[in-house]
PDB file of C-alpha atoms in Angstrom:
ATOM      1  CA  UNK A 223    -104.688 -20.628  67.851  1.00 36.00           C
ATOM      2  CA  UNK A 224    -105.403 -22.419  64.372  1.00 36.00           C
ATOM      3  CA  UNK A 225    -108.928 -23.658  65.135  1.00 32.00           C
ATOM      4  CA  UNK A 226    -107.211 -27.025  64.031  1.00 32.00           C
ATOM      5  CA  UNK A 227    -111.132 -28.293  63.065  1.00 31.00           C
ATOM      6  CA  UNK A 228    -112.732 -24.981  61.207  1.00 32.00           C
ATOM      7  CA  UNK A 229    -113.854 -25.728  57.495  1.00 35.00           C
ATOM      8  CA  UNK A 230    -115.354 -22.754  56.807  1.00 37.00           C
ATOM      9  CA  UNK A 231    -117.231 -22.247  53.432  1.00 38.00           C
ATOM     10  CA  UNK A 232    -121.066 -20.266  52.362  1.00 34.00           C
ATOM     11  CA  UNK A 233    -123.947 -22.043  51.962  1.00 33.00           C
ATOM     12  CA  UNK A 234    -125.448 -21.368  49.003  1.00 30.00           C
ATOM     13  CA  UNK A 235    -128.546 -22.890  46.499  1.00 31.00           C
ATOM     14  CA  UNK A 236    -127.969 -26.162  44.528  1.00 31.00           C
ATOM     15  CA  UNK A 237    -126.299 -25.503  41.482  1.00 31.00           C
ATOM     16  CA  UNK A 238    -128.238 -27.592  39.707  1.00 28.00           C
ATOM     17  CA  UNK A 239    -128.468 -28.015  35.772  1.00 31.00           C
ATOM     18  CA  UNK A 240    -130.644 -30.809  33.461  1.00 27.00           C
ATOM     19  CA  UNK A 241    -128.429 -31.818  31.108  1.00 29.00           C
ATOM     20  CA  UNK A 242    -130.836 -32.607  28.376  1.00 30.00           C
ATOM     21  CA  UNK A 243    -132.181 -29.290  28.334  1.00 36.00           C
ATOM     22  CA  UNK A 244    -129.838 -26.786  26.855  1.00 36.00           C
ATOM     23  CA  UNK A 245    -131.805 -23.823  28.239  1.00 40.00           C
ATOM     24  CA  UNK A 246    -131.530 -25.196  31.786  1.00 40.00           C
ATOM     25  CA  UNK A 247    -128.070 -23.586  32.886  1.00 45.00           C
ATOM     26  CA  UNK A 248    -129.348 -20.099  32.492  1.00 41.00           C
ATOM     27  CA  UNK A 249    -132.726 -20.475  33.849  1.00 36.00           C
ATOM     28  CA  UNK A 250    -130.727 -22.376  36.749  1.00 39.00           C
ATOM     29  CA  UNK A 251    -128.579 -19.559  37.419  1.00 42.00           C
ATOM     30  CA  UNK A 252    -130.895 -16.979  37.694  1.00 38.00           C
ATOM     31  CA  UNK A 253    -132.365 -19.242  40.227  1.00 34.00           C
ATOM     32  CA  UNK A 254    -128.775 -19.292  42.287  1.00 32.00           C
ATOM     33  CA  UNK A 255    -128.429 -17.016  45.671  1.00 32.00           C
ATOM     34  CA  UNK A 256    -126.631 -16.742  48.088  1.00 34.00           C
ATOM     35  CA  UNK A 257    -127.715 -17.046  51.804  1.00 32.00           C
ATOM     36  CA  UNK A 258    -126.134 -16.104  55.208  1.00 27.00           C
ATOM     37  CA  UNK A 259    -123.061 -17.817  55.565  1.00 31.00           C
ATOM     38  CA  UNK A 260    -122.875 -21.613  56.864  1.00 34.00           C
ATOM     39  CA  UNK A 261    -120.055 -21.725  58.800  1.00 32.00           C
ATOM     40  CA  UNK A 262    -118.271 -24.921  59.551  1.00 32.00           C
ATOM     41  CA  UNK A 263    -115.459 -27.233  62.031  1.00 27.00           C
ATOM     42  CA  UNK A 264    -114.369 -30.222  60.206  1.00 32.00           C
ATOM     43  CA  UNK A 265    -117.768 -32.088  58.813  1.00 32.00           C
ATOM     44  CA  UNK A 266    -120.051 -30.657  61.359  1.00 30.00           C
ATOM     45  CA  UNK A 267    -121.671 -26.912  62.088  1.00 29.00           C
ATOM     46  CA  UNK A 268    -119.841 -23.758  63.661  1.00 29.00           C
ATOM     47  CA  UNK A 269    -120.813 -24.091  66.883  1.00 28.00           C
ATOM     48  CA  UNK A 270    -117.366 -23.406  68.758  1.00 32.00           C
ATOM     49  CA  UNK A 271    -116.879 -19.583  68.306  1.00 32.00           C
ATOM     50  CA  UNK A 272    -116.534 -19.209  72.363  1.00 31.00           C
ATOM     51  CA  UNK A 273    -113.925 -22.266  72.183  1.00 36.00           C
ATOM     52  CA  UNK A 274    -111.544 -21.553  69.640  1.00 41.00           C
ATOM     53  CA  UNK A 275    -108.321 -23.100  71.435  1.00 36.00           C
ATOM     54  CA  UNK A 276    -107.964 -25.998  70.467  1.00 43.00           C
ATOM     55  CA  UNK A 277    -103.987 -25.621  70.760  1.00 41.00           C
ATOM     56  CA  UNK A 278    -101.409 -23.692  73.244  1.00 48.00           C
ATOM     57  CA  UNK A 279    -101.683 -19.823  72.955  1.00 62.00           C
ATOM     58  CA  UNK A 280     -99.229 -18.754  69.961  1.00 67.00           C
ATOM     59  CA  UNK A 281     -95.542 -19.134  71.824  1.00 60.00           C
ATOM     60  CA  UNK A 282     -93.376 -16.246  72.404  1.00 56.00           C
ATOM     61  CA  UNK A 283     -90.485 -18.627  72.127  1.00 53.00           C
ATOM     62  CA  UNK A 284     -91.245 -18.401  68.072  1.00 49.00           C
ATOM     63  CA  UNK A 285     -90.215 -15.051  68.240  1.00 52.00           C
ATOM     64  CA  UNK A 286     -86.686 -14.677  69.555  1.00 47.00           C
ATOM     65  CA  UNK A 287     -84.836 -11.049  69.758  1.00 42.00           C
ATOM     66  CA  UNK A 288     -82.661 -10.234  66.841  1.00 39.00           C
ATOM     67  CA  UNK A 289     -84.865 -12.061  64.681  1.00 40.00           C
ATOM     68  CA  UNK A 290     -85.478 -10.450  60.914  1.00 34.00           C
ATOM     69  CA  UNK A 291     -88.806  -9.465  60.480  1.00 34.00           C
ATOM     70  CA  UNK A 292     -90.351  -9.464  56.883  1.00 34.00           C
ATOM     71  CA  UNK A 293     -92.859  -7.218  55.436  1.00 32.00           C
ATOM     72  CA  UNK A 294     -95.443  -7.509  52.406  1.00 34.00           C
ATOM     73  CA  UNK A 295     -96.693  -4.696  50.249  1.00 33.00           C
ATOM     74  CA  UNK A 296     -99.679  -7.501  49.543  1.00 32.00           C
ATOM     75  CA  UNK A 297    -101.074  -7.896  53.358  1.00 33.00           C
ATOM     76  CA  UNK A 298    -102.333  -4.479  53.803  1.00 34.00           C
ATOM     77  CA  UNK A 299    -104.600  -5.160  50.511  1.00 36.00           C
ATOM     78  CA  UNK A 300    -106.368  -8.386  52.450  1.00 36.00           C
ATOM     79  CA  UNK A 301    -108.711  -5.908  54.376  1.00 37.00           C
ATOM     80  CA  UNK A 302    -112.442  -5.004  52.967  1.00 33.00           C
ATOM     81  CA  UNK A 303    -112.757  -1.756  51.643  1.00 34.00           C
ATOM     82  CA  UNK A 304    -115.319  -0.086  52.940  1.00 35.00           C
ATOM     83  CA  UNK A 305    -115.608   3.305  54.333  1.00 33.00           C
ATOM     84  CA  UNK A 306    -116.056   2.039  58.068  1.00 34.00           C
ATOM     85  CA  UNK A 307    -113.431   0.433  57.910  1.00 38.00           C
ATOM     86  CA  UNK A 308    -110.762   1.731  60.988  1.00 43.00           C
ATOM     87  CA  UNK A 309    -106.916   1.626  61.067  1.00 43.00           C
ATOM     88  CA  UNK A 310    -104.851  -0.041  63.014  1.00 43.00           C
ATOM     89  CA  UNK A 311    -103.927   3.258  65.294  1.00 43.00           C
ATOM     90  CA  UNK A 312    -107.594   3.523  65.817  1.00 45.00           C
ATOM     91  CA  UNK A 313    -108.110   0.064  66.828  1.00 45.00           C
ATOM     92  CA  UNK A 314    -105.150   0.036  69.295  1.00 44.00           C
ATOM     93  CA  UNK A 315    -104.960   3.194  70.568  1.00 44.00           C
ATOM     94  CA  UNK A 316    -106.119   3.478  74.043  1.00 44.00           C
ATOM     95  CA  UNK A 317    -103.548   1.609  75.748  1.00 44.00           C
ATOM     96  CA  UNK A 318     -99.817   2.472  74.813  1.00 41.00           C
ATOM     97  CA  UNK A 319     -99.742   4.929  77.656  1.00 43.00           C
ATOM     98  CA  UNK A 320     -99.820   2.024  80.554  1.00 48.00           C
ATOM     99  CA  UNK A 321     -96.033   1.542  81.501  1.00 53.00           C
ATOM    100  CA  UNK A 322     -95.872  -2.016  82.872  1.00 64.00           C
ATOM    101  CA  UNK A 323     -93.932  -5.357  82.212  1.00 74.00           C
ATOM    102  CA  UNK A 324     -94.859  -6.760  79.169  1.00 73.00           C
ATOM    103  CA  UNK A 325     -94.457  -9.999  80.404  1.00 84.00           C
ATOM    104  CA  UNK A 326     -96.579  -8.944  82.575  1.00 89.00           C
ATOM    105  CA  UNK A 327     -99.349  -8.678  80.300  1.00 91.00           C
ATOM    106  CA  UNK A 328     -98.543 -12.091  78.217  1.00 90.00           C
ATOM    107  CA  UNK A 329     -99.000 -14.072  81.762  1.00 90.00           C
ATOM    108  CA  UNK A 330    -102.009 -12.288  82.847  1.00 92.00           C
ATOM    109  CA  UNK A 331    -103.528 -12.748  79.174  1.00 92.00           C
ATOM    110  CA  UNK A 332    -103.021 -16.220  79.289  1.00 91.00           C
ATOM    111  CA  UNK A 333    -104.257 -16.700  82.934  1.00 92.00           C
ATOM    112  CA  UNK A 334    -107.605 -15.021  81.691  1.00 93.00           C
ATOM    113  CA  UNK A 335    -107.731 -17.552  78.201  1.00 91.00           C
ATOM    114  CA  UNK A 336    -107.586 -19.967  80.852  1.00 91.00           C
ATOM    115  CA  UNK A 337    -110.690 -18.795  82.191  1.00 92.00           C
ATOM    116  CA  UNK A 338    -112.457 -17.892  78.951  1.00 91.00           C
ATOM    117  CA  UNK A 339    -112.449 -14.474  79.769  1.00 93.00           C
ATOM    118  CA  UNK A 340    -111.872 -12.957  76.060  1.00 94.00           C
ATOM    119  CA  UNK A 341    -112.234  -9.322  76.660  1.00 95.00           C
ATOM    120  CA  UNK A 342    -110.115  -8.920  79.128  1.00 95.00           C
ATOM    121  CA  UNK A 343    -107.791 -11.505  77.954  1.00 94.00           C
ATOM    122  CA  UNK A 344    -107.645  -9.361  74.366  1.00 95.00           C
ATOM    123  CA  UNK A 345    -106.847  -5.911  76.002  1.00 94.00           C
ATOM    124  CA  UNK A 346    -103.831  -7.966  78.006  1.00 93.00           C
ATOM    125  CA  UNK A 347    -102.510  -8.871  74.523  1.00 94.00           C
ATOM    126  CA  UNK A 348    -102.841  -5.503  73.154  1.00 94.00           C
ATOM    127  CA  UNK A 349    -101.321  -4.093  75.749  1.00 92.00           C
ATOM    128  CA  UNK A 350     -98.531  -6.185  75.522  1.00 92.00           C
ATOM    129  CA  UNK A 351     -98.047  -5.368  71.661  1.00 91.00           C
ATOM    130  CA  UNK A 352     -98.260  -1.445  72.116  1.00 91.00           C
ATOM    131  CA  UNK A 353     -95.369  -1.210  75.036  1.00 89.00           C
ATOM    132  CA  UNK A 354     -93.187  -4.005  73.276  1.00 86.00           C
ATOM    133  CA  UNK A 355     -92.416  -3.198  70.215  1.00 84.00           C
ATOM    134  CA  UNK A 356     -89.469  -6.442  69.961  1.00 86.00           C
ATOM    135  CA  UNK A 357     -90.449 -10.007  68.266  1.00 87.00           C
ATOM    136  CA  UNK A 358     -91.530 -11.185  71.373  1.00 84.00           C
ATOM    137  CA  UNK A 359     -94.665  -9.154  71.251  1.00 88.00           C
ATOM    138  CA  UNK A 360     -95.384 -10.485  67.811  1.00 91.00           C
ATOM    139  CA  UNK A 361     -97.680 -13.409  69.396  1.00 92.00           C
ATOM    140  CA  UNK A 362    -100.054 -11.114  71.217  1.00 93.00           C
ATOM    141  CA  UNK A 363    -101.250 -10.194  68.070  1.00 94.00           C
ATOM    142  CA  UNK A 364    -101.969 -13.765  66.902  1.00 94.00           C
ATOM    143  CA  UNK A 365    -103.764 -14.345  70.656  1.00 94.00           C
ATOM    144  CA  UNK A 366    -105.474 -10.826  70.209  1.00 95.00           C
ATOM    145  CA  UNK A 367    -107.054 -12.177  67.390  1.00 95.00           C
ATOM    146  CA  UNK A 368    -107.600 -15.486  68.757  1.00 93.00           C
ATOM    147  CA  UNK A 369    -109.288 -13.399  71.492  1.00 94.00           C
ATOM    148  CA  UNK A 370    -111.489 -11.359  69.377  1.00 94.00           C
ATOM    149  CA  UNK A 371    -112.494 -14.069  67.135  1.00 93.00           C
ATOM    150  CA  UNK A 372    -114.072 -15.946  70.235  1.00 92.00           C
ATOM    151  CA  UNK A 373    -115.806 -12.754  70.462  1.00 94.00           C
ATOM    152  CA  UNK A 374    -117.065 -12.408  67.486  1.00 92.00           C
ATOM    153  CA  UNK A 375    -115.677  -9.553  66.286  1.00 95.00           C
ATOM    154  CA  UNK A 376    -114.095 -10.371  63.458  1.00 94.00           C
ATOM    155  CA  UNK A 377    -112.439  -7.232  61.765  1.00 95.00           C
ATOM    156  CA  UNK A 378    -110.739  -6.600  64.746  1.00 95.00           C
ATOM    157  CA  UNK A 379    -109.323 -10.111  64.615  1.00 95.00           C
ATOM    158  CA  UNK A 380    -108.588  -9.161  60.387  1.00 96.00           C
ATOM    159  CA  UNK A 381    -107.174  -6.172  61.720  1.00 96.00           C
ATOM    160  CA  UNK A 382    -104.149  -8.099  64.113  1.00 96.00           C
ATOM    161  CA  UNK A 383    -103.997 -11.219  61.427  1.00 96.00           C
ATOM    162  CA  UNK A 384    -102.968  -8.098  58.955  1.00 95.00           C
ATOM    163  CA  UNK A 385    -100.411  -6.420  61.097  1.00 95.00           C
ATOM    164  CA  UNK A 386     -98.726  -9.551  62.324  1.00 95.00           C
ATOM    165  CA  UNK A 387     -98.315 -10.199  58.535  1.00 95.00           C
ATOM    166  CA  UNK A 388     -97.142  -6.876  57.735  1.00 94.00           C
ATOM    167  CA  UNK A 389     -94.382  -7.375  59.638  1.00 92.00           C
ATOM    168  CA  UNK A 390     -93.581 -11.518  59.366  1.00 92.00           C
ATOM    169  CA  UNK A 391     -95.201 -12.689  56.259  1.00 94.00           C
ATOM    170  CA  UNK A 392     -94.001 -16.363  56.730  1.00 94.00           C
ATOM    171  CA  UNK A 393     -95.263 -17.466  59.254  1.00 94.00           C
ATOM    172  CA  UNK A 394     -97.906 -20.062  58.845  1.00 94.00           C
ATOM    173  CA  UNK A 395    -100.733 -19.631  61.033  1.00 92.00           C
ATOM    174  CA  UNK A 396    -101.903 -16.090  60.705  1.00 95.00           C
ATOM    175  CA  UNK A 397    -102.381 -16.383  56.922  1.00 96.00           C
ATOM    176  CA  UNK A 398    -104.593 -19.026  58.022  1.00 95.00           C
ATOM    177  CA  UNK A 399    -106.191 -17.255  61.170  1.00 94.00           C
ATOM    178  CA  UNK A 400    -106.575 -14.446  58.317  1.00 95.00           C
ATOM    179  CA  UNK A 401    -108.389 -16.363  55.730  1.00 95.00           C
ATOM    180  CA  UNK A 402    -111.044 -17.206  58.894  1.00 93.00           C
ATOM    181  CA  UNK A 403    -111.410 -13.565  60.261  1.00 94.00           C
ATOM    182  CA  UNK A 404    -112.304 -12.526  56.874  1.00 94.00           C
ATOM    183  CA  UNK A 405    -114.851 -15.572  55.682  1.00 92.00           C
ATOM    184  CA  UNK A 406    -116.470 -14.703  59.476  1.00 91.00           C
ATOM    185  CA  UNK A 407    -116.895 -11.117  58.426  1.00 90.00           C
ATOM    186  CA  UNK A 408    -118.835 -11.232  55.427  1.00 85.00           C
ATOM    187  CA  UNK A 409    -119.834 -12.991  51.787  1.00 83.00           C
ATOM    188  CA  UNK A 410    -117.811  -9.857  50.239  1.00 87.00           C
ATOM    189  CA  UNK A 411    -114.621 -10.927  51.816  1.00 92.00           C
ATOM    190  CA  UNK A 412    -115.054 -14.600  50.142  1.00 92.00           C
ATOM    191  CA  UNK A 413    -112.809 -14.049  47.522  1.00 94.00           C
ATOM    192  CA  UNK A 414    -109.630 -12.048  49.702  1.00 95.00           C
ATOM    193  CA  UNK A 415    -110.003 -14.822  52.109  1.00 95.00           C
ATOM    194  CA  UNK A 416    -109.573 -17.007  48.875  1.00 96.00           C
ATOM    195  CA  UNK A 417    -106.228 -15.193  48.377  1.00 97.00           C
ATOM    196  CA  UNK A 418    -105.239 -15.546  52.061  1.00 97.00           C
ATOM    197  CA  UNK A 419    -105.486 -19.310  51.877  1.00 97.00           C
ATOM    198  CA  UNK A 420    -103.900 -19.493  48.637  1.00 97.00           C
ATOM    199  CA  UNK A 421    -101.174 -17.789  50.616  1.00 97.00           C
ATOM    200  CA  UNK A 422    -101.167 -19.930  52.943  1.00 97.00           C
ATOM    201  CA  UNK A 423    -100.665 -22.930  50.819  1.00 97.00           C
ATOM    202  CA  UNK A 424     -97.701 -21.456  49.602  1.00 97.00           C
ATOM    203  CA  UNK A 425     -96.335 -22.202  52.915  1.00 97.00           C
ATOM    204  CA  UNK A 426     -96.586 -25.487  53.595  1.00 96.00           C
ATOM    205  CA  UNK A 427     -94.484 -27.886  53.010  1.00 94.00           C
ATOM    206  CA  UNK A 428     -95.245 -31.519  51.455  1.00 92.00           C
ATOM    207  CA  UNK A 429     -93.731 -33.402  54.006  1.00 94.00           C
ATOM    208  CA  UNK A 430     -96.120 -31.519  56.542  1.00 93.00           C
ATOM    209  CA  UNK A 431     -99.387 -32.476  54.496  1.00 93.00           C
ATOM    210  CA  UNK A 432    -100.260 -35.182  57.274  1.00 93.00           C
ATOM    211  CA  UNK A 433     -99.914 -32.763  60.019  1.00 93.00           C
ATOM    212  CA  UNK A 434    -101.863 -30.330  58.273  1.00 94.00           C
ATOM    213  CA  UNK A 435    -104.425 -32.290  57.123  1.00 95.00           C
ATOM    214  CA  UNK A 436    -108.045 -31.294  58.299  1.00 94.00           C
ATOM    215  CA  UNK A 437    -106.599 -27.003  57.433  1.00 94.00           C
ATOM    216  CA  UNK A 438    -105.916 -28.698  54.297  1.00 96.00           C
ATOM    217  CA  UNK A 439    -109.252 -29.885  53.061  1.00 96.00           C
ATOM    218  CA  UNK A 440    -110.637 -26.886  54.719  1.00 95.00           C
ATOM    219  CA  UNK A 441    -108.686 -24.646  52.757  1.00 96.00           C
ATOM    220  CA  UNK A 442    -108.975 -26.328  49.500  1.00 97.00           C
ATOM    221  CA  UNK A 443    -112.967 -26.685  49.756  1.00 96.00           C
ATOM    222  CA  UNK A 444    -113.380 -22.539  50.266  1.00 95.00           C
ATOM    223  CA  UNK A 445    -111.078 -22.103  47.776  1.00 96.00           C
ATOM    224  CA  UNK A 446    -113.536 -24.302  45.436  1.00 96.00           C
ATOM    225  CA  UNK A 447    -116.234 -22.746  46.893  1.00 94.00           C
ATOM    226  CA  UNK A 448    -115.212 -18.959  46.507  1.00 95.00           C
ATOM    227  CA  UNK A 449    -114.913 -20.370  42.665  1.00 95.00           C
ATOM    228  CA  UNK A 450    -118.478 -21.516  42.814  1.00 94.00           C
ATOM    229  CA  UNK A 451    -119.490 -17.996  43.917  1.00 93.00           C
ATOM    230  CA  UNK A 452    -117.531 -16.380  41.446  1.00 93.00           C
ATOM    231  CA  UNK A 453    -118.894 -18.546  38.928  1.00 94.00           C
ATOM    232  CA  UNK A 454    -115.764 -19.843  37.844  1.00 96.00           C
ATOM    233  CA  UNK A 455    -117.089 -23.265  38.055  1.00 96.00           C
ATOM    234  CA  UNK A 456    -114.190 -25.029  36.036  1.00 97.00           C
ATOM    235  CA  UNK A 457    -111.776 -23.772  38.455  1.00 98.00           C
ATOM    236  CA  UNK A 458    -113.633 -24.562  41.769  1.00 97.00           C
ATOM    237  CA  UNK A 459    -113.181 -28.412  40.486  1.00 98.00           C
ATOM    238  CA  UNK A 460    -109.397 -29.538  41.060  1.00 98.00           C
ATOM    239  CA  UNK A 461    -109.012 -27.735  44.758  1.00 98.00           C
ATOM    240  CA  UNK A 462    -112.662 -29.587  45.354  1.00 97.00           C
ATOM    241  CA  UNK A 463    -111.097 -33.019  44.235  1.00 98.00           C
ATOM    242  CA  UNK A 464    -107.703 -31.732  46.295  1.00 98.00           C
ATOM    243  CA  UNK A 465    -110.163 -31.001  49.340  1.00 97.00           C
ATOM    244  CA  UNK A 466    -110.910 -34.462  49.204  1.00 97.00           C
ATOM    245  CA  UNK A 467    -108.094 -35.920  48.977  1.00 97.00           C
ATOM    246  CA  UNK A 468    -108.044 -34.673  52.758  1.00 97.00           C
ATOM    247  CA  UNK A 469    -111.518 -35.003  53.989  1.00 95.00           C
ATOM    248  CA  UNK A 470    -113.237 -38.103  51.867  1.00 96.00           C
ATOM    249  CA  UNK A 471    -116.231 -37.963  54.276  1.00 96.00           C
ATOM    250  CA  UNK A 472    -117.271 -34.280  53.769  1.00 95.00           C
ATOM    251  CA  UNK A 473    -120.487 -34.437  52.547  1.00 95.00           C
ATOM    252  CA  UNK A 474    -120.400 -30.567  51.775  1.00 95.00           C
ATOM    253  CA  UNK A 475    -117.493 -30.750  49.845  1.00 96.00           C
ATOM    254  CA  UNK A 476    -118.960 -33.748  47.409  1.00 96.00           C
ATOM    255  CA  UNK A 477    -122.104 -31.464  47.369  1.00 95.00           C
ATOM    256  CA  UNK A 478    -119.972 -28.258  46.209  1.00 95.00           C
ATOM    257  CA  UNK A 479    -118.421 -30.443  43.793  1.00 97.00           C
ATOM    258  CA  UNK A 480    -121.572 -32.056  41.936  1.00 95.00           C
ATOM    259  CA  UNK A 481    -122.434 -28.441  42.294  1.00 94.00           C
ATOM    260  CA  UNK A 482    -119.749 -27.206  40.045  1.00 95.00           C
ATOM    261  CA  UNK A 483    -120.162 -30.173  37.856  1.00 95.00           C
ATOM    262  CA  UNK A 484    -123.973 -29.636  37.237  1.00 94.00           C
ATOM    263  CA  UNK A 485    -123.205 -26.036  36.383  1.00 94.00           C
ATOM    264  CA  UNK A 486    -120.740 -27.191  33.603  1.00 95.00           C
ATOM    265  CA  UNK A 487    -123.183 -29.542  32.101  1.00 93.00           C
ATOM    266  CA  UNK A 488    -121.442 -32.522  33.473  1.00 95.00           C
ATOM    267  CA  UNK A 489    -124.603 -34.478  34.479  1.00 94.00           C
ATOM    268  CA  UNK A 490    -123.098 -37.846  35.363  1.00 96.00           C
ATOM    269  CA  UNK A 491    -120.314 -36.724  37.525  1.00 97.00           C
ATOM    270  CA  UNK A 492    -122.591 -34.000  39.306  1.00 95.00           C
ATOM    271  CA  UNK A 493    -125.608 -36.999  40.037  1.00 96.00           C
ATOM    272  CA  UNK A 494    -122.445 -38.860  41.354  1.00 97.00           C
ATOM    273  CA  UNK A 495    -121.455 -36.343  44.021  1.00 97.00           C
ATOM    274  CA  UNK A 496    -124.814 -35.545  44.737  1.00 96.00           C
ATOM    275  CA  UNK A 497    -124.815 -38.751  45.616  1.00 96.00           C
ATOM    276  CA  UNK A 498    -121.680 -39.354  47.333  1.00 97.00           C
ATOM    277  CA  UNK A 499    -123.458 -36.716  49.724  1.00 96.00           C
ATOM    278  CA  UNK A 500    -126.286 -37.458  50.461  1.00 96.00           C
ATOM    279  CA  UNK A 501    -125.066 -41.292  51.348  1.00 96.00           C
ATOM    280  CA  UNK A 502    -122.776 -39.749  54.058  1.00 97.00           C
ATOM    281  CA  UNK A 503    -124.889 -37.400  55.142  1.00 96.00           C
ATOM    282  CA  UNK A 504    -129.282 -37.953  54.236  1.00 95.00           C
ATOM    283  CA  UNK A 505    -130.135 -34.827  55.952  1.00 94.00           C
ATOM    284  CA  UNK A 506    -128.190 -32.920  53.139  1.00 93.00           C
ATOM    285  CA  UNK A 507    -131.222 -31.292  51.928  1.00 92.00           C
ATOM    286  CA  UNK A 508    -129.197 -29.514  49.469  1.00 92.00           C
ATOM    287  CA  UNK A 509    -127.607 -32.948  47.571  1.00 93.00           C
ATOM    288  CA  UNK A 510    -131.686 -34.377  47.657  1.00 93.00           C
ATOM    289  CA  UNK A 511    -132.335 -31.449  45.839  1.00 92.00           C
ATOM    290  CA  UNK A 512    -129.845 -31.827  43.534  1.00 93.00           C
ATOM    291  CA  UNK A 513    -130.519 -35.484  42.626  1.00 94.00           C
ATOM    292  CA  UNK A 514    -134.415 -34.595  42.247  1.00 92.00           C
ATOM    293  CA  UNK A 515    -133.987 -31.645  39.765  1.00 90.00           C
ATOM    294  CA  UNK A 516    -131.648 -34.415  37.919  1.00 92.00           C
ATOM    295  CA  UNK A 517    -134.723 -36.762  37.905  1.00 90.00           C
ATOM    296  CA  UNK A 518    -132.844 -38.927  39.825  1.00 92.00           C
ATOM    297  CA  UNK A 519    -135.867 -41.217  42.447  1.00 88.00           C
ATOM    298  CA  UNK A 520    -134.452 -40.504  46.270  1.00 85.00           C
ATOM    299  CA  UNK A 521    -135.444 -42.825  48.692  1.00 76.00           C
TER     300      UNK A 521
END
């Protein structure tokens, strides 16, 4: 599953500063919070959780026996610290003691995907990961997570994106699948899941840009926008620009941009993407906001 349409990125107050006052940008960051995340597929609102395949369950065929599996001392590290967090033992156990095909277990969990039945479809997967312990098995993780993300419960779907890497750290999609579990979970996982699609990138190739193109301008725009939120507002400004490169019609991401662009004092360019924004999209409350505190008339 790569939720082919997911942009995800925080919503979070105008950054908004008037140039001709040099006091502004301080008084405007003190202003600056940040809400519950807005989560997002392509240009439009997160409304999808329950329907996240949008492509064929992860194939087994990827996975062939004899195949050399990688590790990384870095995946481990892309979990959030916290004291509640559990271990991988502790999320699996329960099932290694069932002694049945694991084939077994990959048709039945994709029967129940079929019929949107995540739960069950989830402890199929598992199963089939704790009694085969070849490459084959590697997918269930991938749908285990796909599973548990439909359910919402994202650090269990963190938790199978982190193994799978552990043990075959090139593979595209579940640096990807990562970078969503952990911008689902939380604000204070912005800035790993930053690093997971930076890892990500690292992975594709330029002559796959076109078939990668709407994960491309979502990855790009949260790593901008983890920038924002870090208040490294210079830096959130070329993988803005890249995200459109991808996704010219994302009012968010033009919005994020004159964002950044306000912050650094850059009053033209930010009353520009403000906007850019609000022309695609005039119920972007957030770019008429902008453009007012710039003294710029709205219609």
């Amino acid at each position: 599953m790569t939720l082919a349409k997911v942009g995800l990125l925080f919503s979070i107050a105008p950054f908004v500063l008037l140039a001709q006052d040099r006091g502004a940008k301080s008084s405007y960051q003190e202003q600056i919070s940040e809400r519950s995340p807005s989560l997002v597929i392509g240009n439009g609102p997160y409304r999808d959780a329950q329907t996240p395949w949008e492509q064929p369950l992860a194939s087994y065929s990827c996975f062939k026996p004899g195949e050399t599996i990688t590790s990384t001392k870095w995946a481990p590290s892309m979990g959030v610290s916290s004291s509640a967090e559990r271990t991988d033992k502790e999320e699996y156990q329960g099932y290694a003691d069932e002694q049945r095909d694991p084939e077994e277990f990959k048709r039945i969990g994709a029967r129940l995907v079929s019929e949107r039945k995540w739960a069950e479809a989830a402890a199929m997967f598992q199963r089939d990961f704790l009694t085969d312990s070849s490459p084959r098995s590697l997918a269930s993780y991938l749908n285990y997570a796909s599973c548990k993300i439909a359910l919402k419960e994202y650090d269990s779907a963190r938790i199978a994106y982190r193994t799978f890497i552990s043990k075959k750290a090139d593979y595209q999609s579940a640096w990807l699948g990562l970078a969503r579990s952990l911008l689902l979970m939380s604000a204070d996982s912005l800035q790993r899941a930053r690093m997971a699609y930076e890892e990500w990138l690292k992975l594709i190739p330029e002559t796959d840009e076109a078939k990668y193109k709407k994960e491309l301008a979502e990855a790009h725009k949260n790593i901008g926008v983890a920038f924002i939120v870090d208040k490294k507002y210079e830096e959130a400004i070329a993988p803005l620009k890249k995200s459109l490169q991808y996704s010219e019609a994302d009012d968010d991401t033009h919005l994020r941009l004159g964002q950044a662009n306000a912050m650094l004092g850059d009053k033209e360019e930010a009353i520009k993407e403000y906007q850019k924004a609000f022309k695609l999209n005039p119920n972007n409350k957030d770019a008429k906001r902008g453009l007012q505190l710039l003294n710029v008339t709205v219609d």
